[in-house]
Coordinates of C-alpha atoms and ligand atoms in Angstrom, one line a residue:
M1 CA -17.4 47.8 163.4
H2 CA -19.4 46.7 166.7
P3 CA -22.2 44.3 165.6
A4 CA -24.7 46.6 167.2
L5 CA -23.6 49.8 165.6
R6 CA -23.6 47.7 162.3
E7 CA -27.2 46.8 162.6
T8 CA -28.2 50.3 163.3
L9 CA -26.2 51.5 160.4
E10 CA -27.8 48.7 158.0
S11 CA -31.1 49.5 158.9
V12 CA -30.7 53.5 158.4
D13 CA -28.5 53.5 155.2
P14 CA -27.7 50.1 153.8
E15 CA -25.6 51.6 150.9
I16 CA -23.1 53.2 153.3
A17 CA -23.3 50.3 155.7
E18 CA -22.1 48.0 152.7
L19 CA -19.3 50.3 151.9
L20 CA -18.0 50.7 155.5
V21 CA -18.0 47.0 156.0
A22 CA -16.3 46.4 152.5
E23 CA -13.6 49.1 153.7
E24 CA -13.0 47.2 157.2
R25 CA -12.8 43.8 155.2
R26 CA -10.2 45.6 152.8
Q27 CA -8.1 47.0 155.7
R28 CA -8.3 43.5 157.4
D29 CA -7.3 41.6 154.3
K30 CA -4.4 43.7 153.0
V31 CA -0.7 44.5 154.1
R32 CA -1.0 48.2 154.5
L33 CA 2.2 49.8 153.8
I34 CA 1.3 53.5 153.3
A35 CA 3.7 55.1 155.5
S36 CA 1.4 57.9 156.8
E37 CA -1.3 55.4 157.8
N38 CA -2.2 53.3 160.8
Y39 CA -4.8 51.2 162.7
V40 CA -6.4 53.0 165.6
S41 CA -7.4 51.3 168.7
G42 CA -11.0 50.2 169.4
A43 CA -11.1 52.9 172.1
V44 CA -10.1 55.5 169.7
L45 CA -12.6 54.3 167.2
A46 CA -15.3 54.4 170.0
A47 CA -14.5 58.1 170.9
T48 CA -14.4 59.3 167.2
G49 CA -17.9 57.8 166.7
S50 CA -19.4 59.2 169.8
V51 CA -22.0 62.0 170.7
L52 CA -19.0 64.4 171.2
T53 CA -19.8 65.0 167.5
N54 CA -22.8 66.9 168.5
K55 CA -21.4 69.6 170.3
Y56 CA -20.0 73.0 169.4
S57 CA -17.0 74.5 171.4
E58 CA -15.7 77.7 170.1
G59 CA -12.9 78.8 172.2
Y60 CA -10.7 77.0 174.7
P61 CA -11.3 75.2 178.1
T62 CA -13.1 77.5 180.5
K63 CA -13.3 80.3 177.7
R64 CA -16.2 79.2 175.4
Y65 CA -18.8 81.1 173.4
Y66 CA -21.5 78.4 173.9
E67 CA -23.0 76.7 176.9
G68 CA -23.0 73.2 177.9
Q69 CA -19.1 72.6 178.0
Q70 CA -19.0 70.8 181.4
Y71 CA -17.7 67.7 179.8
I72 CA -16.0 68.9 176.5
D73 CA -13.7 71.2 178.7
R74 CA -12.6 68.3 180.7
V75 CA -12.0 66.2 177.4
E76 CA -10.1 69.0 175.7
Q77 CA -7.9 69.9 178.9
L78 CA -7.0 66.1 179.4
C79 CA -6.0 65.9 175.9
I80 CA -3.9 69.1 176.1
D81 CA -2.2 68.0 179.5
R82 CA -1.3 64.6 178.0
A83 CA 0.0 66.1 174.9
K84 CA 2.4 68.4 177.0
A85 CA 3.4 65.5 179.1
L86 CA 4.2 63.0 176.4
F87 CA 6.2 65.5 174.5
G88 CA 7.6 67.7 177.3
A89 CA 6.1 70.7 175.5
D90 CA 5.3 74.1 177.4
H91 CA 2.0 74.4 175.5
A92 CA -0.2 72.5 173.3
N93 CA -3.2 73.4 171.1
V94 CA -5.2 70.1 170.1
Q95 CA -7.7 71.7 167.8
P96 CA -6.2 71.9 164.3
Y97 CA -8.3 69.8 162.0
S98 CA -5.4 68.1 160.5
G99 CA -1.7 68.8 159.5
S100 CA -2.3 71.4 156.9
P101 CA -4.5 73.5 158.9
A102 CA -1.9 73.2 161.6
N103 CA 0.9 74.6 159.5
L104 CA -1.4 77.4 158.1
A105 CA -2.0 78.6 161.8
V106 CA 1.7 78.6 162.1
Y107 CA 2.0 81.0 159.2
F108 CA -0.9 83.1 160.5
A109 CA 0.8 83.3 164.0
F110 CA 4.1 84.6 162.7
L111 CA 4.0 85.9 159.1
K112 CA 2.3 88.5 156.9
P113 CA 1.3 87.7 153.4
G114 CA 4.4 88.1 151.2
D115 CA 7.0 87.3 153.9
T116 CA 9.6 84.5 153.4
V117 CA 9.1 81.1 154.3
M118 CA 11.8 78.4 153.8
G119 CA 11.1 74.6 153.8
M120 CA 12.1 71.7 152.0
G121 CA 10.8 71.2 148.5
L122 CA 8.0 68.6 147.9
P123 CA 10.0 66.6 145.3
A124 CA 12.9 66.3 147.8
G125 CA 10.5 64.9 150.5
G126 CA 8.9 68.0 151.9
H127 CA 5.1 68.8 152.4
L128 CA 2.9 71.0 150.2
T129 CA 2.5 73.4 153.3
H130 CA 6.1 74.0 153.6
G131 CA 6.0 76.5 150.6
W132 CA 5.5 74.5 147.8
N133 CA 4.2 76.4 144.6
V134 CA 0.7 75.0 144.2
S135 CA 0.0 75.4 148.0
I136 CA -1.5 78.5 149.5
T137 CA 1.9 78.6 151.4
G138 CA 3.6 79.0 148.2
T139 CA 1.3 81.8 146.7
Y140 CA 0.4 84.0 149.5
F141 CA 4.0 83.9 150.8
R142 CA 7.5 84.3 149.3
A143 CA 8.7 80.6 149.5
V144 CA 12.4 79.5 149.0
Q145 CA 12.9 75.8 149.0
Y146 CA 16.0 73.6 150.0
G147 CA 16.5 70.0 148.7
V148 CA 18.8 67.1 149.2
R149 CA 22.2 66.4 147.7
Q150 CA 22.2 64.8 144.5
D151 CA 24.8 62.3 145.5
T152 CA 23.6 61.1 148.8
H153 CA 19.9 62.3 148.7
C154 CA 20.3 63.6 152.2
I155 CA 19.6 67.1 153.5
D156 CA 22.8 69.2 153.2
L157 CA 22.9 71.5 156.2
D158 CA 25.5 73.7 154.8
E159 CA 23.2 74.4 151.6
V160 CA 20.5 75.2 154.0
R161 CA 22.4 77.5 156.1
A162 CA 23.7 79.3 153.0
L163 CA 20.2 79.5 151.5
A164 CA 18.9 80.8 154.9
K165 CA 21.6 83.5 155.1
K166 CA 20.9 84.7 151.5
E167 CA 17.0 84.6 151.8
Q168 CA 16.7 85.7 155.3
P169 CA 13.3 83.7 155.9
K170 CA 11.0 84.8 158.8
L171 CA 9.8 81.2 159.2
M172 CA 11.6 78.0 158.6
F173 CA 10.2 74.3 158.4
A174 CA 12.0 71.1 158.7
G175 CA 10.2 67.8 158.4
G176 CA 8.3 66.1 155.6
T177 CA 6.8 63.1 154.0
A178 CA 9.3 61.2 152.2
I179 CA 12.4 61.5 154.4
P180 CA 14.0 58.3 155.3
R181 CA 16.7 59.6 157.5
T182 CA 17.0 61.2 161.0
I183 CA 16.3 65.0 160.9
D184 CA 18.8 66.9 162.7
F185 CA 16.3 69.3 164.4
A186 CA 18.9 70.9 166.5
A187 CA 21.1 71.9 163.5
F188 CA 17.9 73.6 161.9
A189 CA 17.2 75.3 165.1
D190 CA 20.8 76.8 165.1
I191 CA 20.4 78.1 161.5
A192 CA 17.0 79.6 162.3
R193 CA 18.5 81.3 165.2
E194 CA 21.5 82.6 163.1
V195 CA 19.0 84.2 160.8
G196 CA 16.4 85.3 163.3
A197 CA 13.7 83.1 161.9
V198 CA 11.0 81.3 163.7
F199 CA 11.6 77.4 163.6
A200 CA 8.9 75.1 163.1
A201 CA 9.4 71.3 163.1
D202 CA 6.8 69.3 161.4
I203 CA 6.8 65.9 163.0
A204 CA 3.7 64.6 161.4
H205 CA 5.3 61.4 160.1
I206 CA 7.5 60.6 163.1
A207 CA 5.5 61.8 166.0
G208 CA 5.1 58.2 167.3
L209 CA 8.8 57.6 166.9
V210 CA 9.5 60.8 169.0
A211 CA 7.2 59.8 171.7
G212 CA 8.4 56.4 171.8
G213 CA 12.1 57.5 171.9
Q214 CA 13.1 56.4 168.5
H215 CA 13.7 59.9 167.0
P216 CA 15.3 63.0 168.7
S217 CA 12.8 65.2 169.7
P218 CA 12.7 68.8 168.3
V219 CA 10.4 70.1 171.3
P220 CA 13.5 71.4 173.2
V221 CA 14.9 73.3 170.4
A222 CA 11.8 74.3 168.1
D223 CA 9.6 77.3 168.4
V224 CA 6.6 75.5 167.3
V225 CA 6.2 71.8 166.6
S226 CA 3.4 70.7 164.2
T227 CA 2.0 67.3 163.9
T228 CA -0.9 65.1 162.6
T229 CA -2.3 62.6 165.1
H230 CA -3.1 59.7 162.8
K231 CA 0.4 58.3 161.4
T232 CA 3.0 56.9 163.8
L233 CA 1.2 58.3 166.8
R234 CA -1.8 56.0 166.0
G235 CA -4.6 58.6 166.8
P236 CA -7.6 59.6 164.8
R237 CA -7.2 61.9 161.9
G238 CA -6.2 65.4 163.4
G239 CA -3.6 67.7 164.2
M240 CA -1.8 69.4 167.1
L241 CA 0.6 72.4 167.5
M242 CA 3.0 72.6 170.4
C243 CA 5.2 75.5 171.3
K244 CA 7.2 77.6 173.8
A245 CA 5.4 79.5 176.3
Q246 CA 6.1 82.7 174.6
H247 CA 4.3 81.7 171.6
A248 CA 1.2 80.1 173.1
K249 CA -1.2 83.1 173.0
A250 CA 0.0 83.5 169.2
I251 CA -0.7 80.2 168.3
D252 CA -4.0 79.7 170.2
R253 CA -5.2 82.8 168.4
A254 CA -4.1 81.6 164.9
V255 CA -5.9 78.5 165.3
F256 CA -9.1 79.9 166.7
P257 CA -10.5 82.5 165.8
G258 CA -7.7 83.1 163.2
L259 CA -8.2 79.9 161.0
Q260 CA -11.0 77.6 162.4
G261 CA -14.4 77.4 163.9
G262 CA -15.4 74.8 166.4
P263 CA -13.1 72.0 167.3
H264 CA -13.9 68.5 166.4
N265 CA -14.7 67.4 169.9
H266 CA -15.0 63.5 169.1
T267 CA -11.5 63.7 167.3
T268 CA -10.1 65.5 170.4
A269 CA -11.3 62.8 172.6
G270 CA -9.8 60.2 170.1
I271 CA -6.4 62.2 170.3
A272 CA -6.6 62.2 174.2
I273 CA -6.9 58.2 174.1
A274 CA -4.3 57.9 171.5
L275 CA -1.9 60.2 173.7
K276 CA -2.6 58.0 176.7
E277 CA -1.9 54.9 174.9
A278 CA 1.4 56.5 173.7
Q279 CA 2.3 57.1 177.3
Q280 CA 2.3 53.3 177.9
A281 CA 5.6 51.3 178.0
S282 CA 4.2 49.1 175.3
F283 CA 4.2 52.1 173.0
R284 CA 7.7 52.5 173.1
D285 CA 8.1 48.8 172.1
Y286 CA 5.8 49.5 169.2
A287 CA 7.9 52.5 168.2
A288 CA 11.1 50.3 168.4
Q289 CA 9.5 47.7 166.5
I290 CA 8.2 50.0 163.5
V291 CA 11.9 51.0 162.9
A292 CA 13.0 47.3 163.3
N293 CA 10.6 46.3 160.8
A294 CA 11.6 49.1 158.3
K295 CA 15.2 48.3 158.6
A296 CA 14.3 44.4 157.9
L297 CA 12.0 45.3 154.8
A298 CA 14.6 47.7 153.5
A299 CA 17.5 45.0 153.8
A300 CA 15.3 42.3 152.2
L301 CA 14.4 44.4 149.3
V302 CA 18.0 45.5 149.0
E303 CA 18.9 41.7 148.7
R304 CA 16.6 41.5 145.9
G305 CA 18.2 44.2 144.0
W306 CA 16.0 47.2 145.0
S307 CA 17.4 50.8 144.7
L308 CA 16.4 52.6 148.0
I309 CA 16.7 56.4 148.3
T310 CA 19.7 56.9 150.8
G311 CA 20.4 53.2 150.7
G312 CA 18.0 52.2 153.6
T313 CA 16.2 54.0 156.4
D314 CA 16.3 55.2 160.1
N315 CA 12.7 55.4 160.7
H316 CA 9.4 54.0 159.5
L317 CA 9.6 55.0 155.8
I318 CA 11.3 53.6 152.8
L319 CA 11.6 55.4 149.4
A320 CA 12.5 53.2 146.5
D321 CA 13.4 54.1 142.9
L322 CA 12.1 51.5 140.7
T323 CA 13.9 52.6 137.6
P324 CA 16.5 49.7 137.8
K325 CA 13.6 47.4 137.9
G326 CA 12.2 48.8 134.7
V327 CA 8.7 49.8 136.0
S328 CA 7.1 53.0 137.0
G329 CA 6.1 53.8 140.5
K330 CA 2.4 54.0 139.5
I331 CA 2.5 50.6 137.7
A332 CA 4.1 49.0 140.3
A333 CA 1.8 50.3 143.0
R334 CA -1.2 49.4 141.1
A335 CA 0.3 45.7 140.7
L336 CA 1.3 45.6 144.4
D337 CA -2.4 46.6 145.3
A338 CA -3.8 43.9 143.1
A339 CA -1.6 41.6 144.9
G340 CA -3.0 42.7 148.4
M341 CA -0.1 45.2 149.2
E342 CA -1.0 48.9 149.5
L343 CA 1.5 51.8 149.1
N344 CA 1.7 54.8 147.1
Y345 CA 3.7 55.8 144.1
N346 CA 6.0 58.8 145.0
S347 CA 8.5 61.2 143.4
I348 CA 12.1 60.6 144.1
P349 CA 14.7 63.3 144.4
F350 CA 15.6 64.8 141.0
D351 CA 12.9 62.6 139.6
P352 CA 12.9 63.0 135.6
R353 CA 9.3 61.5 135.6
K354 CA 6.0 63.5 136.4
P355 CA 4.6 63.5 139.9
F356 CA 1.5 61.6 138.7
D357 CA 3.4 58.8 137.2
P358 CA 6.9 59.1 139.0
S359 CA 9.8 56.8 139.3
G360 CA 9.4 55.6 143.0
V361 CA 7.1 54.0 145.6
R362 CA 6.9 55.0 149.2
L363 CA 6.2 52.4 151.9
G364 CA 6.2 52.2 155.6
T365 CA 5.8 50.0 158.7
P366 CA 3.5 51.5 161.2
S367 CA 0.2 49.6 160.2
V368 CA 1.9 46.2 160.0
T369 CA 3.7 46.6 163.1
S370 CA 0.3 47.7 164.7
R371 CA -0.9 44.2 163.7
G372 CA 2.1 42.6 165.5
M373 CA 4.2 41.5 162.5
G374 CA 7.9 41.4 162.8
P375 CA 11.1 40.9 160.6
T376 CA 10.0 37.4 159.4
E377 CA 6.8 38.8 157.9
M378 CA 8.9 41.8 156.4
R379 CA 11.0 39.3 154.6
Q380 CA 8.1 37.4 153.5
I381 CA 6.5 40.9 152.3
A382 CA 9.8 42.0 150.4
H383 CA 9.7 38.5 148.7
W384 CA 6.0 39.0 147.4
M385 CA 6.8 42.8 146.5
D386 CA 9.8 41.8 144.4
A387 CA 8.0 39.0 142.7
V388 CA 4.9 41.5 141.7
V389 CA 7.2 44.3 140.6
T390 CA 9.4 41.9 138.5
A391 CA 6.0 40.7 136.7
P392 CA 3.9 43.7 136.8
T393 CA 1.2 42.6 134.3
D394 CA 0.9 38.9 135.6
A395 CA -2.6 39.0 136.9
A396 CA -2.8 35.3 137.9
L397 CA 0.4 35.8 140.0
H398 CA -1.1 38.8 141.8
E399 CA -4.4 37.0 142.4
R400 CA -2.2 34.0 144.0
I401 CA -0.1 36.3 146.2
S402 CA -3.3 38.4 147.2
G403 CA -4.5 35.1 148.7
E404 CA -1.3 34.4 150.6
V405 CA -1.3 37.9 152.0
R406 CA -4.8 37.4 153.1
E407 CA -3.8 34.2 154.9
L408 CA -0.9 36.2 156.4
C409 CA -3.3 38.9 157.7
A410 CA -5.5 36.5 159.1
R411 CA -2.9 35.5 161.5
F412 CA -2.4 39.0 162.6
P413 CA -5.7 40.6 163.5
A414 CA -5.7 44.4 163.0
P415 CA -6.4 46.6 166.0
G416 CA -10.2 48.0 166.1
I417 CA -11.4 45.5 163.4
L418 CA -14.1 43.1 164.7
L419 CA -14.9 41.2 161.5
Ligands
LIG1 N1 -0.8 62.7 153.0 C1 0.3 62.7 153.8 C2 1.3 61.8 153.6 O1 0.9 60.7 153.0 O2 2.5 61.8 153.9 C3 0.9 64.0 154.1 O3 0.1 65.1 154.3

């Protein structure tokens, strides 16, 4: 945090100040491997902590319900224009508060309660809002779910097509939270067209890879593209929807007034900055390095006997089955955290264990790549991870490794962290 801001915060609320500084230190000293997280730049941090948080702006640029929008309109229009330019979209709505509200707006734009939605099941790597049963999307709508093949753990497009023909969904989602392989958006679009469904591509995890040319873009083939802005795209926590021109009105109406009130203008400014950063040539290098690092990390883990779902990765994300290592995902995740490496336990396809203590862990490289780490550091991280997972109760080992992790992190300063 900027020293002047820290001083102000400490004088007003020392308890929160202490917690913020502790979190900043934690993010500085840990190898952060949660596949959906990142470090935003100092510029994005500055915007999200700005006076734009003071302003209400229901509506859209030039069509607001409150006065005083001279600057907010320009911020939001810049953000919209940058999103359209970066992704080549006809239309962009930058107001969704995050990924789940963005997806809910898609339902509200195209479906009535009880209509059929088809998405990837959560245990196979999908997302709650693609129709999973505990989500509002699986209770207010009739949800049918596709999975992955038992032998390859990859999506079977023949199965998707057969299910779509049988169930006749009005809306089809592709994308998810634990898919380590390239998604064939064009094939999904063909299937959606065959059954007359609206096709929504959820690129929350891979938006930065799409923008950086490391994953085929769904924008030319999807009716709607939804995304968060804070994962590989490296913006503040938020969401965006992009769509074909003919859906622009329906999407805008669904977000506001359908689902949300005033947009979070400080977030919009942060997203606009992140989109500008993503237009730079260096962001293409960043996206390529994310993938190269994930492949290096995956290869080093496989060398150490790790069992990776699909055998490796095409993107930023690795899903490992720890059954052969004789440890559950939760125990491994806790031990790794104690040793300075942060990730999340995760269900694997066909997991015989419960979601709260599953067989797997999910890890990714967006954050370590933002620090400038490369394949050499990935091999070192794999070495530490394997040592910890092999000895999940050895507190002395975890303590020693966490010190080594801190030393590594000190050589790779994290963006936005001034401590
Ligand atoms: N929570 C996000 C993730 O970690 O993938 C998905 O919503």
